[in-house]
PDB file of N, CA, C and O in Angstrom:
ATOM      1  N   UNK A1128     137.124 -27.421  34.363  1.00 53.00           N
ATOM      2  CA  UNK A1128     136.662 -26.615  35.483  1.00 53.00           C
ATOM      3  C   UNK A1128     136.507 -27.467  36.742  1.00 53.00           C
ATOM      4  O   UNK A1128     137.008 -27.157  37.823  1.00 53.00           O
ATOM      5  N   UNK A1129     135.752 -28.599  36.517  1.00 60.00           N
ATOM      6  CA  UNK A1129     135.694 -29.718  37.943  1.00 60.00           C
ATOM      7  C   UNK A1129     136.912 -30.110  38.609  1.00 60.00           C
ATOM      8  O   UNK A1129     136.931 -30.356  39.815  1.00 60.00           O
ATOM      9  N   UNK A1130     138.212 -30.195  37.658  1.00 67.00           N
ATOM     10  CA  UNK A1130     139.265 -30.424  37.962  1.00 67.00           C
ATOM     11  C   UNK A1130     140.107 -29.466  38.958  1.00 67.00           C
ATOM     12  O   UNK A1130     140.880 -29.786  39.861  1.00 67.00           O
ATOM     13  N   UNK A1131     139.632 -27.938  38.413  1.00 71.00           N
ATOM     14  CA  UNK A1131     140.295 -26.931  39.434  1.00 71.00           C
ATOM     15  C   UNK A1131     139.637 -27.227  40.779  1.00 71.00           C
ATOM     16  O   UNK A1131     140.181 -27.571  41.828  1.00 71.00           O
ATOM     17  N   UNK A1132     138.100 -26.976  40.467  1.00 72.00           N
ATOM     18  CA  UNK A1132     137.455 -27.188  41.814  1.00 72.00           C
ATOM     19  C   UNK A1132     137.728 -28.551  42.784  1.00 72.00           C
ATOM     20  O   UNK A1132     137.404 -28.561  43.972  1.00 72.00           O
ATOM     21  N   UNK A1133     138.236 -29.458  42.248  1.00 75.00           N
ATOM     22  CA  UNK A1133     138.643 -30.291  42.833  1.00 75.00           C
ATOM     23  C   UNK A1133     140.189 -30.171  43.690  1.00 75.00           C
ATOM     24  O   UNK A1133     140.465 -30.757  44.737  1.00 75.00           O
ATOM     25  N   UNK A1134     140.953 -29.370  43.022  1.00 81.00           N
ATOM     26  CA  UNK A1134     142.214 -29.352  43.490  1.00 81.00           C
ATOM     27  C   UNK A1134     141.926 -28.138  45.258  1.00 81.00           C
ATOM     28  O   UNK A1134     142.280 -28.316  46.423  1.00 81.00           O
ATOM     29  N   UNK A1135     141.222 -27.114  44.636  1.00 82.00           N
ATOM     30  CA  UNK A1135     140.600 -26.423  45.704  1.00 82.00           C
ATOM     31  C   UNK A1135     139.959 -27.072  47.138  1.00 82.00           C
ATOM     32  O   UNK A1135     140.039 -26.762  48.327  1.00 82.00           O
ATOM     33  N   UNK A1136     139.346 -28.036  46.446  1.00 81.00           N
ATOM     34  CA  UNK A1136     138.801 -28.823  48.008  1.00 81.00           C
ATOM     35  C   UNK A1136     139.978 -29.307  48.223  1.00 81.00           C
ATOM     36  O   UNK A1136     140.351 -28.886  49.318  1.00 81.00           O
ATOM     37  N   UNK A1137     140.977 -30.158  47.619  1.00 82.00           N
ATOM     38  CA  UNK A1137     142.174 -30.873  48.174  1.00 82.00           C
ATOM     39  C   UNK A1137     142.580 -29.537  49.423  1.00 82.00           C
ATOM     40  O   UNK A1137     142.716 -29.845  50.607  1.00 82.00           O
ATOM     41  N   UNK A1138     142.717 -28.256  49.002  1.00 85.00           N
ATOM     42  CA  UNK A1138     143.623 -27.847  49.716  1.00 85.00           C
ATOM     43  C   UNK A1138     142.771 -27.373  51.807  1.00 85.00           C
ATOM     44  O   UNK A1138     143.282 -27.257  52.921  1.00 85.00           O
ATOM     45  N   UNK A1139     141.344 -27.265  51.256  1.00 84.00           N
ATOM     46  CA  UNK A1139     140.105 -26.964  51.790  1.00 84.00           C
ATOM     47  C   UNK A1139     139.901 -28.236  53.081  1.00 84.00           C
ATOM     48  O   UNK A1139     139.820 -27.969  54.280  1.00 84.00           O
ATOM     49  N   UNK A1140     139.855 -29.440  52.571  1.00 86.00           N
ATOM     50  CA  UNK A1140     139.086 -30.480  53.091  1.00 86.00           C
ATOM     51  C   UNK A1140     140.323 -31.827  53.797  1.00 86.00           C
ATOM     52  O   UNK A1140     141.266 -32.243  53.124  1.00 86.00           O
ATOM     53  N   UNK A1141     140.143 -32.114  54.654  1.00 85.00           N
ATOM     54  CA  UNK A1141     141.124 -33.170  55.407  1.00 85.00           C
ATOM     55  C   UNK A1141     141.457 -34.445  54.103  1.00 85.00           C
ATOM     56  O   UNK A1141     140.711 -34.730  53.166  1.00 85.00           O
ATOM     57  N   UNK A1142     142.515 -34.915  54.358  1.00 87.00           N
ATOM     58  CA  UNK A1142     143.080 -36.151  53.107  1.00 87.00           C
ATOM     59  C   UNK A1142     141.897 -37.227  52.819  1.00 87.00           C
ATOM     60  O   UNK A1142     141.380 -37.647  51.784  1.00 87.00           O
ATOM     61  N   UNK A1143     141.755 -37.412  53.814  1.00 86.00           N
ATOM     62  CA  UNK A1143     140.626 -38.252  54.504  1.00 86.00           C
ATOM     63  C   UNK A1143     139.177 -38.189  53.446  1.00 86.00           C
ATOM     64  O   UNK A1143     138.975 -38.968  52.514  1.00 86.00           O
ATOM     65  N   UNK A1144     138.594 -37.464  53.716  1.00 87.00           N
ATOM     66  CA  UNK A1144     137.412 -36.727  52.977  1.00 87.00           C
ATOM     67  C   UNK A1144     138.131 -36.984  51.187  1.00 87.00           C
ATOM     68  O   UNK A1144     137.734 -37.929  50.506  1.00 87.00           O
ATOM     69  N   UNK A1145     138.948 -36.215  50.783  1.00 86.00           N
ATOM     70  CA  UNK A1145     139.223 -36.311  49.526  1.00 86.00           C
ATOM     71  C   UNK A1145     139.189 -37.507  48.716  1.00 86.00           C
ATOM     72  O   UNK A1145     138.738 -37.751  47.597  1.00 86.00           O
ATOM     73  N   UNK A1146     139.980 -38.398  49.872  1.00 85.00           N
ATOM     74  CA  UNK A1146     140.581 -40.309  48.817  1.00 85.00           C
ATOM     75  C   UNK A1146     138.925 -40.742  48.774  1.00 85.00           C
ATOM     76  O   UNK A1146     138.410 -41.191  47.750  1.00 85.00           O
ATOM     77  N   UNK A1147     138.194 -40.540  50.020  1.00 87.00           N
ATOM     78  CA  UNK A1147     137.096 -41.685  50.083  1.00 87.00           C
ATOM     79  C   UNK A1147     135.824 -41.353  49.624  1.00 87.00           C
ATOM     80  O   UNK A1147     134.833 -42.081  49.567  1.00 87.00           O
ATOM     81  N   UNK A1148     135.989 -39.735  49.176  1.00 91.00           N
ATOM     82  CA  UNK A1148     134.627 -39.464  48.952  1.00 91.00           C
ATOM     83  C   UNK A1148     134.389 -37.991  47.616  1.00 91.00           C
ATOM     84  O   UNK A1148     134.988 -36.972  47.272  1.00 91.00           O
ATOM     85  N   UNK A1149     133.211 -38.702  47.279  1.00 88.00           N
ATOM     86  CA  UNK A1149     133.054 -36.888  46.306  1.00 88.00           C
ATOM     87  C   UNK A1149     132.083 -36.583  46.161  1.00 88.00           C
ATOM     88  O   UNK A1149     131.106 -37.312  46.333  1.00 88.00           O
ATOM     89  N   UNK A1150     132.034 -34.895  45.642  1.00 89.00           N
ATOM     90  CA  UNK A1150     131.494 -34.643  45.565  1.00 89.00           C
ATOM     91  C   UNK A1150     130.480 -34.265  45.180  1.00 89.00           C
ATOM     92  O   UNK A1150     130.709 -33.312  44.435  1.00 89.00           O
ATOM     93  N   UNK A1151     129.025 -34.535  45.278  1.00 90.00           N
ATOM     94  CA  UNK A1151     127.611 -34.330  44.556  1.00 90.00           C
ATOM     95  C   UNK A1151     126.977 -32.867  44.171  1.00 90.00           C
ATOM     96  O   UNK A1151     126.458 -32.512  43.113  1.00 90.00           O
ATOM     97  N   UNK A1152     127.157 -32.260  45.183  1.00 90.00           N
ATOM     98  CA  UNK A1152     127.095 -30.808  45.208  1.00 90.00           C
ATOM     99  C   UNK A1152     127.038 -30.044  46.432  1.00 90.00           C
ATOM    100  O   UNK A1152     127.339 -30.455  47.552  1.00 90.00           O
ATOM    101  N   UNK A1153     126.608 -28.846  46.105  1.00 90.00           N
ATOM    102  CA  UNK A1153     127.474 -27.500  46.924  1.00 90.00           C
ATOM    103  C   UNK A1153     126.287 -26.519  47.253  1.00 90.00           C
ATOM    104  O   UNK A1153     125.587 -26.133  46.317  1.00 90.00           O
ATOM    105  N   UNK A1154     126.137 -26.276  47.989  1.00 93.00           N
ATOM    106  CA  UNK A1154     125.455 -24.578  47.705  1.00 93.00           C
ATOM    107  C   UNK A1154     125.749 -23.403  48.964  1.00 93.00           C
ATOM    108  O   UNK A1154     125.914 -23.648  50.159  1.00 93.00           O
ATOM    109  N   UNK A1155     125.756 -22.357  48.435  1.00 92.00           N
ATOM    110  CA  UNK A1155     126.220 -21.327  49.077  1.00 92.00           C
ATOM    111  C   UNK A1155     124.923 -20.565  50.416  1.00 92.00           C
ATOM    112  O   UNK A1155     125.028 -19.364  50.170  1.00 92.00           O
ATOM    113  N   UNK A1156     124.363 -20.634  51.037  1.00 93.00           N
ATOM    114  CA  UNK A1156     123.517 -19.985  52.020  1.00 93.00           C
ATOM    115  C   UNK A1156     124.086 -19.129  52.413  1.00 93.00           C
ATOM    116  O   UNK A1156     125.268 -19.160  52.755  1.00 93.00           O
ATOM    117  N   UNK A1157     122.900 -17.612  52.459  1.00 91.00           N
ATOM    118  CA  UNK A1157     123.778 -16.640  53.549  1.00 91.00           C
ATOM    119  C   UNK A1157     125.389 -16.984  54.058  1.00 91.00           C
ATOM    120  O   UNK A1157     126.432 -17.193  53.438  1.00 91.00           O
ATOM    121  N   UNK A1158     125.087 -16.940  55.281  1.00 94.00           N
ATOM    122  CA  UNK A1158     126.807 -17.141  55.985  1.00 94.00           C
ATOM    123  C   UNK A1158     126.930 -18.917  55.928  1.00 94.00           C
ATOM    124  O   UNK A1158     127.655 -19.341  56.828  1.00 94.00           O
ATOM    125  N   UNK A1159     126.513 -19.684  55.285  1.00 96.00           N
ATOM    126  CA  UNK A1159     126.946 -20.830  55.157  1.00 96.00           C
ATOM    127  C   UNK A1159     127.179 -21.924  54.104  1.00 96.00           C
ATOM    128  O   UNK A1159     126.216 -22.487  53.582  1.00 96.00           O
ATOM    129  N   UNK A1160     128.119 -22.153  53.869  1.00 93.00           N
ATOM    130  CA  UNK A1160     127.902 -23.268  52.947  1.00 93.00           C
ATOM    131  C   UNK A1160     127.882 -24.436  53.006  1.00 93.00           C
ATOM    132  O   UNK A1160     128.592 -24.746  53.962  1.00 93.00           O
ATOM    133  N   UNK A1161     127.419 -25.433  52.473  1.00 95.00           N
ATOM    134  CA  UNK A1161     127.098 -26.786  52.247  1.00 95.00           C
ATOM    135  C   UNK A1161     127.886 -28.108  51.856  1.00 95.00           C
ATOM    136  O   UNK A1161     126.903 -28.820  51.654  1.00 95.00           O
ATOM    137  N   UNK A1162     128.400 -28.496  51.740  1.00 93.00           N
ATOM    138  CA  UNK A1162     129.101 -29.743  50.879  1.00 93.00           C
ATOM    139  C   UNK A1162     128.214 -31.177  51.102  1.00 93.00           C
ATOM    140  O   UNK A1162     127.853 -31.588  52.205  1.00 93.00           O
ATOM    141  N   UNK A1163     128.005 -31.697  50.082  1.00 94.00           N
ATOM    142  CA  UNK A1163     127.384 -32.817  50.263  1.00 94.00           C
ATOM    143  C   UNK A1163     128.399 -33.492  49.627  1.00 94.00           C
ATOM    144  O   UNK A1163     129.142 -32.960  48.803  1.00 94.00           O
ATOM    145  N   UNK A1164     128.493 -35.213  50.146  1.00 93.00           N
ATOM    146  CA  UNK A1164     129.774 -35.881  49.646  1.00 93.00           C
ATOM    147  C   UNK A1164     129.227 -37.026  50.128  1.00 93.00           C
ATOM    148  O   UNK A1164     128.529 -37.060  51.142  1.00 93.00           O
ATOM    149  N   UNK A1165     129.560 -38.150  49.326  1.00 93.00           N
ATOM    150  CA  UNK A1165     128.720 -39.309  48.744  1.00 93.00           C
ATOM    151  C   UNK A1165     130.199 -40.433  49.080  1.00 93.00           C
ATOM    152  O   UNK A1165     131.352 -40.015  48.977  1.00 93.00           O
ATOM    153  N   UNK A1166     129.913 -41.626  49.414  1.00 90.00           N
ATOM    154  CA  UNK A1166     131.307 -42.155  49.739  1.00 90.00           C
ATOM    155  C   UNK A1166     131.442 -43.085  48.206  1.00 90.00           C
ATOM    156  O   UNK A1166     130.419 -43.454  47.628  1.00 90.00           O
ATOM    157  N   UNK A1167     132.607 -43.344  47.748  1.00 87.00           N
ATOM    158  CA  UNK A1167     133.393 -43.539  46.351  1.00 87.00           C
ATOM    159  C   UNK A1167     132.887 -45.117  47.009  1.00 87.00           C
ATOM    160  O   UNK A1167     133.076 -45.495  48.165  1.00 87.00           O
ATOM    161  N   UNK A1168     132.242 -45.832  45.972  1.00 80.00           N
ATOM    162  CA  UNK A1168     132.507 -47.177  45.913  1.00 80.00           C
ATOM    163  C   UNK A1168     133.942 -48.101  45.332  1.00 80.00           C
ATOM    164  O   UNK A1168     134.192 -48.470  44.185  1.00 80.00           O
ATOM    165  N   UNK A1169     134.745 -48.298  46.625  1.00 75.00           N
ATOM    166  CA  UNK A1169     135.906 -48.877  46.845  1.00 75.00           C
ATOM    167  C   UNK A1169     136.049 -49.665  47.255  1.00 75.00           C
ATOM    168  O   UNK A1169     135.309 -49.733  48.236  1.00 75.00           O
ATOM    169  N   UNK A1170     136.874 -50.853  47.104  1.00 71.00           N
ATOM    170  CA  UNK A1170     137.071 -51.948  48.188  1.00 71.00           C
ATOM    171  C   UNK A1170     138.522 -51.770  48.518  1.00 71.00           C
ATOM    172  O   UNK A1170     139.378 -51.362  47.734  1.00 71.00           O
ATOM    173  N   UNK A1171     138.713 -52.146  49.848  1.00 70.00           N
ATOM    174  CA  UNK A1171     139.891 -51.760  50.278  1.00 70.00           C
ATOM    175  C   UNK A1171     141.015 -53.674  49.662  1.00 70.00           C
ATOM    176  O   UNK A1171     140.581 -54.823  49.583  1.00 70.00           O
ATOM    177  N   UNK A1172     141.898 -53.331  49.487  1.00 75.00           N
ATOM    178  CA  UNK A1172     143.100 -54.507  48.629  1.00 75.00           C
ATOM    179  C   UNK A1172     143.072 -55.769  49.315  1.00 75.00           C
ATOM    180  O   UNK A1172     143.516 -56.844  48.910  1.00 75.00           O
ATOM    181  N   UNK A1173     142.263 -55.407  50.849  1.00 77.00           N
ATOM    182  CA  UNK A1173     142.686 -56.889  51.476  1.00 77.00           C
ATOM    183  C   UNK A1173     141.180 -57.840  51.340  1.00 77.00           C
ATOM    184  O   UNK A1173     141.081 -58.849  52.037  1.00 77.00           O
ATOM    185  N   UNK A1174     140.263 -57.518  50.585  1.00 70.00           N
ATOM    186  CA  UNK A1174     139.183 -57.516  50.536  1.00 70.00           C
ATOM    187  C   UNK A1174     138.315 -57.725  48.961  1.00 70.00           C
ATOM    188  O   UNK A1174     137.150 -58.022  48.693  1.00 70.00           O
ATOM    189  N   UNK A1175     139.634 -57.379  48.050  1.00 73.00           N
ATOM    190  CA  UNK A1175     139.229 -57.581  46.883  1.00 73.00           C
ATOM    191  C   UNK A1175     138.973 -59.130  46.076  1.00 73.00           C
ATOM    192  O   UNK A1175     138.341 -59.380  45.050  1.00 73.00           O
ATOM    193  N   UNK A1176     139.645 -59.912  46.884  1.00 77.00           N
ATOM    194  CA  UNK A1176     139.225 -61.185  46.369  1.00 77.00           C
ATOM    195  C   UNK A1176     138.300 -61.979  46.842  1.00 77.00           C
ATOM    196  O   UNK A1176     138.399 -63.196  46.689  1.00 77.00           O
ATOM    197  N   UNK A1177     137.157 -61.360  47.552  1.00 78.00           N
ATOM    198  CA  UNK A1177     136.095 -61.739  48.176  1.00 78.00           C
ATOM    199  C   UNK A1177     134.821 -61.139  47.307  1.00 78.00           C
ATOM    200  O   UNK A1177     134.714 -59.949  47.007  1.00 78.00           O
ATOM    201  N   UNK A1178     134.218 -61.800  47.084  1.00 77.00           N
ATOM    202  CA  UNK A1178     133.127 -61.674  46.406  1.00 77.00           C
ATOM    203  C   UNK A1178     131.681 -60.762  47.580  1.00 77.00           C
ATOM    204  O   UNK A1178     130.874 -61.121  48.438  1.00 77.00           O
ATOM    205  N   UNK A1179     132.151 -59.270  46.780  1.00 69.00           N
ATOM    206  CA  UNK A1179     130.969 -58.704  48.422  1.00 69.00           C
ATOM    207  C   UNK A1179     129.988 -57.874  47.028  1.00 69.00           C
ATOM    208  O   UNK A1179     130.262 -57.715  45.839  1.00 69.00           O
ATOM    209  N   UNK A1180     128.696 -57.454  47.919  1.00 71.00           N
ATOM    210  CA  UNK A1180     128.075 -56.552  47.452  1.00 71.00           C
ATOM    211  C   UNK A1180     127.772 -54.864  48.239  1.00 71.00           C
ATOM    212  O   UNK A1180     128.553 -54.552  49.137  1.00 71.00           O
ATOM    213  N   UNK A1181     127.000 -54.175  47.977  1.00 71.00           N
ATOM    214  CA  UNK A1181     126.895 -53.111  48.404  1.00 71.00           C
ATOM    215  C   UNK A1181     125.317 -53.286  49.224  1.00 71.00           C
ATOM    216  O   UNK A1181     124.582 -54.026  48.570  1.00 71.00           O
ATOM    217  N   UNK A1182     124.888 -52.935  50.073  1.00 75.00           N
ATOM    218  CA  UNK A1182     123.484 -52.843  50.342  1.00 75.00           C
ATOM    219  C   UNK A1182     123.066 -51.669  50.655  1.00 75.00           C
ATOM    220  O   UNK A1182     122.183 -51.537  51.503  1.00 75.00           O
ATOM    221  N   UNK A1183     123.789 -50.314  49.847  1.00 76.00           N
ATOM    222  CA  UNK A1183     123.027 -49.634  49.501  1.00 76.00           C
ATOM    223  C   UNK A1183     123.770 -48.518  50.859  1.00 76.00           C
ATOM    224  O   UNK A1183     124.661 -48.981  51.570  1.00 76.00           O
ATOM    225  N   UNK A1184     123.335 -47.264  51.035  1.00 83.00           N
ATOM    226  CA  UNK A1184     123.689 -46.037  52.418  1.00 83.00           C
ATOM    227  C   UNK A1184     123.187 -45.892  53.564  1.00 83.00           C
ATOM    228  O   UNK A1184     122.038 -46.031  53.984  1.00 83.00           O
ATOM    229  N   UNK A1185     124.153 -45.595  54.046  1.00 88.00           N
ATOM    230  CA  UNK A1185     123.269 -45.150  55.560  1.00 88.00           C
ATOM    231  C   UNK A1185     122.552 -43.810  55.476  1.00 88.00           C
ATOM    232  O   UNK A1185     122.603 -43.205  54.406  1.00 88.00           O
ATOM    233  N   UNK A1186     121.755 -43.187  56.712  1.00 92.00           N
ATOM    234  CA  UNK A1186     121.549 -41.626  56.302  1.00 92.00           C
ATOM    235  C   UNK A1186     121.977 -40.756  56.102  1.00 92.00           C
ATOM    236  O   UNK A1186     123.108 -40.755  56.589  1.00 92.00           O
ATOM    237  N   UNK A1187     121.677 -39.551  55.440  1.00 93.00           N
ATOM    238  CA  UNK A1187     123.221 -38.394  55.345  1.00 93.00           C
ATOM    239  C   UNK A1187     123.407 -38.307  56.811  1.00 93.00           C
ATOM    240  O   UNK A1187     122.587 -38.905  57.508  1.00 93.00           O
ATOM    241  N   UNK A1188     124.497 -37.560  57.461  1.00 94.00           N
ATOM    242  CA  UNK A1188     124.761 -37.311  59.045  1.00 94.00           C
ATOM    243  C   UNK A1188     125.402 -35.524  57.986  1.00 94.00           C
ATOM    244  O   UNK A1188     125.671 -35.267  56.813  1.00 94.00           O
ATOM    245  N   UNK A1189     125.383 -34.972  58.920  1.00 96.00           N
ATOM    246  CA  UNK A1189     125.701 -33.478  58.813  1.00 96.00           C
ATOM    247  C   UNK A1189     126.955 -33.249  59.777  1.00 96.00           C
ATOM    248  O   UNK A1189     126.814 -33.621  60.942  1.00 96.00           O
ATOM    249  N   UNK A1190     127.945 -32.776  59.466  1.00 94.00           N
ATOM    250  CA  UNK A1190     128.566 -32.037  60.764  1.00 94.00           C
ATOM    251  C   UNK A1190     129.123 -30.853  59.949  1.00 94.00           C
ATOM    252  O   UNK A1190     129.164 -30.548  58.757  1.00 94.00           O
ATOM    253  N   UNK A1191     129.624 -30.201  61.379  1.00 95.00           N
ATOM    254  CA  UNK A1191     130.014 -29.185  61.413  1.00 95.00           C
ATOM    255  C   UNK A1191     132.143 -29.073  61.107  1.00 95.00           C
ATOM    256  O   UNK A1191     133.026 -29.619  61.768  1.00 95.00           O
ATOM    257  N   UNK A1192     132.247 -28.326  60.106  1.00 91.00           N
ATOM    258  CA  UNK A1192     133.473 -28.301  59.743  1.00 91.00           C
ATOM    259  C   UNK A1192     134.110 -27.144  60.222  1.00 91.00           C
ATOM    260  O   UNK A1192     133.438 -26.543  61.060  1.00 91.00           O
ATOM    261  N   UNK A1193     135.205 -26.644  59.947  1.00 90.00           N
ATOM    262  CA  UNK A1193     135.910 -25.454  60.403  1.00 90.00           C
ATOM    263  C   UNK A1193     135.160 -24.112  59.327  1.00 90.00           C
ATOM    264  O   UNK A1193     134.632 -24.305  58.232  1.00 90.00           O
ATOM    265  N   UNK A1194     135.292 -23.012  59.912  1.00 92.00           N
ATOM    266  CA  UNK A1194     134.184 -21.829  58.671  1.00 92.00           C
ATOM    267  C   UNK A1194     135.970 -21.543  58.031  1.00 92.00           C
ATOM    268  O   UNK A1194     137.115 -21.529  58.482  1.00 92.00           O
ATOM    269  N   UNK A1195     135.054 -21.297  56.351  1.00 89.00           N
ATOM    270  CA  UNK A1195     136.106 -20.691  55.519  1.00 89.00           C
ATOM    271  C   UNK A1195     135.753 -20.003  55.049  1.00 89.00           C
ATOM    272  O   UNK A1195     134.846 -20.142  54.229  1.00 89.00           O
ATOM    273  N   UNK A1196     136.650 -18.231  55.528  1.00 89.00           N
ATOM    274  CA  UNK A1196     136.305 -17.193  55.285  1.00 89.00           C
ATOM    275  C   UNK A1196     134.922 -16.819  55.745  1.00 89.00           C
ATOM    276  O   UNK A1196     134.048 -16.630  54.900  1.00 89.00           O
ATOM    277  N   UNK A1197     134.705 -16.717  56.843  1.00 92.00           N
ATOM    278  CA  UNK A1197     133.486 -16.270  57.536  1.00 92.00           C
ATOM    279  C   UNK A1197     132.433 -17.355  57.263  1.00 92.00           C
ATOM    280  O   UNK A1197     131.793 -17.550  58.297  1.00 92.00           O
ATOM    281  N   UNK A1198     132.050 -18.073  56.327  1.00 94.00           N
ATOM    282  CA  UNK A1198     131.162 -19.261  55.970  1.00 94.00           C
ATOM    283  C   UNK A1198     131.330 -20.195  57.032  1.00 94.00           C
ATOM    284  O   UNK A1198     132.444 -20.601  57.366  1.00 94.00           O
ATOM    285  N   UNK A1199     130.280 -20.548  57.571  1.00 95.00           N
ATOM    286  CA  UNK A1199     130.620 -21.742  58.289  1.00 95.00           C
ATOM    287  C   UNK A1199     130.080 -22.745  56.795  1.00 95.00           C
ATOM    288  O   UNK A1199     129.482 -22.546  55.737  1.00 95.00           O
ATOM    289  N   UNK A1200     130.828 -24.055  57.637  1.00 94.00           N
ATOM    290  CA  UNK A1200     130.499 -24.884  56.810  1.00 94.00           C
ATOM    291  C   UNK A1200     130.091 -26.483  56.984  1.00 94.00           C
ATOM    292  O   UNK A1200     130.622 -27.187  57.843  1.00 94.00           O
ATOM    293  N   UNK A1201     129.305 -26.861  56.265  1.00 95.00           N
ATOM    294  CA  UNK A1201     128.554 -28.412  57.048  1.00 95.00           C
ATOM    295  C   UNK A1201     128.851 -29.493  55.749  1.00 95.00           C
ATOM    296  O   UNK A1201     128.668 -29.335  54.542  1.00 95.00           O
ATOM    297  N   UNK A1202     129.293 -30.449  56.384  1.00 94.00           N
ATOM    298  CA  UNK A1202     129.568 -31.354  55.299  1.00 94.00           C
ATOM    299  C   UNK A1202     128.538 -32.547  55.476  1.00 94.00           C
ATOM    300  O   UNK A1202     128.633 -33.340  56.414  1.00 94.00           O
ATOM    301  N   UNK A1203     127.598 -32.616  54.561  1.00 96.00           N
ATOM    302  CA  UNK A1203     126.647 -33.824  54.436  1.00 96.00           C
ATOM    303  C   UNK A1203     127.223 -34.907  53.825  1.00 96.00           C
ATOM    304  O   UNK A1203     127.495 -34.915  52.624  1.00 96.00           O
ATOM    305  N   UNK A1204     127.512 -36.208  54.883  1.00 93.00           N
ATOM    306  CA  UNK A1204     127.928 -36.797  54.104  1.00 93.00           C
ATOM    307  C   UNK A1204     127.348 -38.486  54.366  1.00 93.00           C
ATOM    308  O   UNK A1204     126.934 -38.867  55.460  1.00 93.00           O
ATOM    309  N   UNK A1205     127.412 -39.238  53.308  1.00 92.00           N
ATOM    310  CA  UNK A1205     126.403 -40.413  53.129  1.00 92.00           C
ATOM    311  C   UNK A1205     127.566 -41.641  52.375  1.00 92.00           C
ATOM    312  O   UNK A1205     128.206 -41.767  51.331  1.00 92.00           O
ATOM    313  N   UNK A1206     127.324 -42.415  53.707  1.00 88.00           N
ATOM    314  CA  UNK A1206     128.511 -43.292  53.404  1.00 88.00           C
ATOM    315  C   UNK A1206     127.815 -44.763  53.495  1.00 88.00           C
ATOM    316  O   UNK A1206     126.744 -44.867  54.093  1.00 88.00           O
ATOM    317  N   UNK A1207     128.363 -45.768  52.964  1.00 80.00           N
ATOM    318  CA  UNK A1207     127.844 -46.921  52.630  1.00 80.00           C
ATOM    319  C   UNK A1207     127.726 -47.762  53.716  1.00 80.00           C
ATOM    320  O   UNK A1207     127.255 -48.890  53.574  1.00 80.00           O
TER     321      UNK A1207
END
């Protein structure tokens, strides 16, 4: 089932959003829905032979996305 819902955001959400980040959860409000999305702990290839750590997220930031199907929609998202 996560798998469909996943292919659904692919078609939903910019490339961008998909490679770097996922998703925690969802919820539906009146005329709006939610996405919260958590950034994928990755290191990018030019960077992998460096010995790094994580220090942890910044705050969620909220914006405003395009509405689908009358929903507007806000993507919370919390990146490292």
């Amino acid at each position: 089932m996560q798998d469909s819902f996943n292919e659904i955001l692919k078609l939903l959400l910019p490339e961008v959003i998909i490679n770097y980040f996922e998703l925690t959860f969802y919820k539906k409000e009146n005329e709006a829905l939610h996405l919260y999305l958590k950034e994928i702990n990755s290191l990018p290839k030019e960077y992998r032979q460096n010995k790094l750590s994580s220090k942890g997220f910044f705050d969620e930031i909220t914006v405003q996305d395009f509405p689908i199907r009358g929903y507007k929609v806000y993507l919370h998202i919390t990146r490292r």
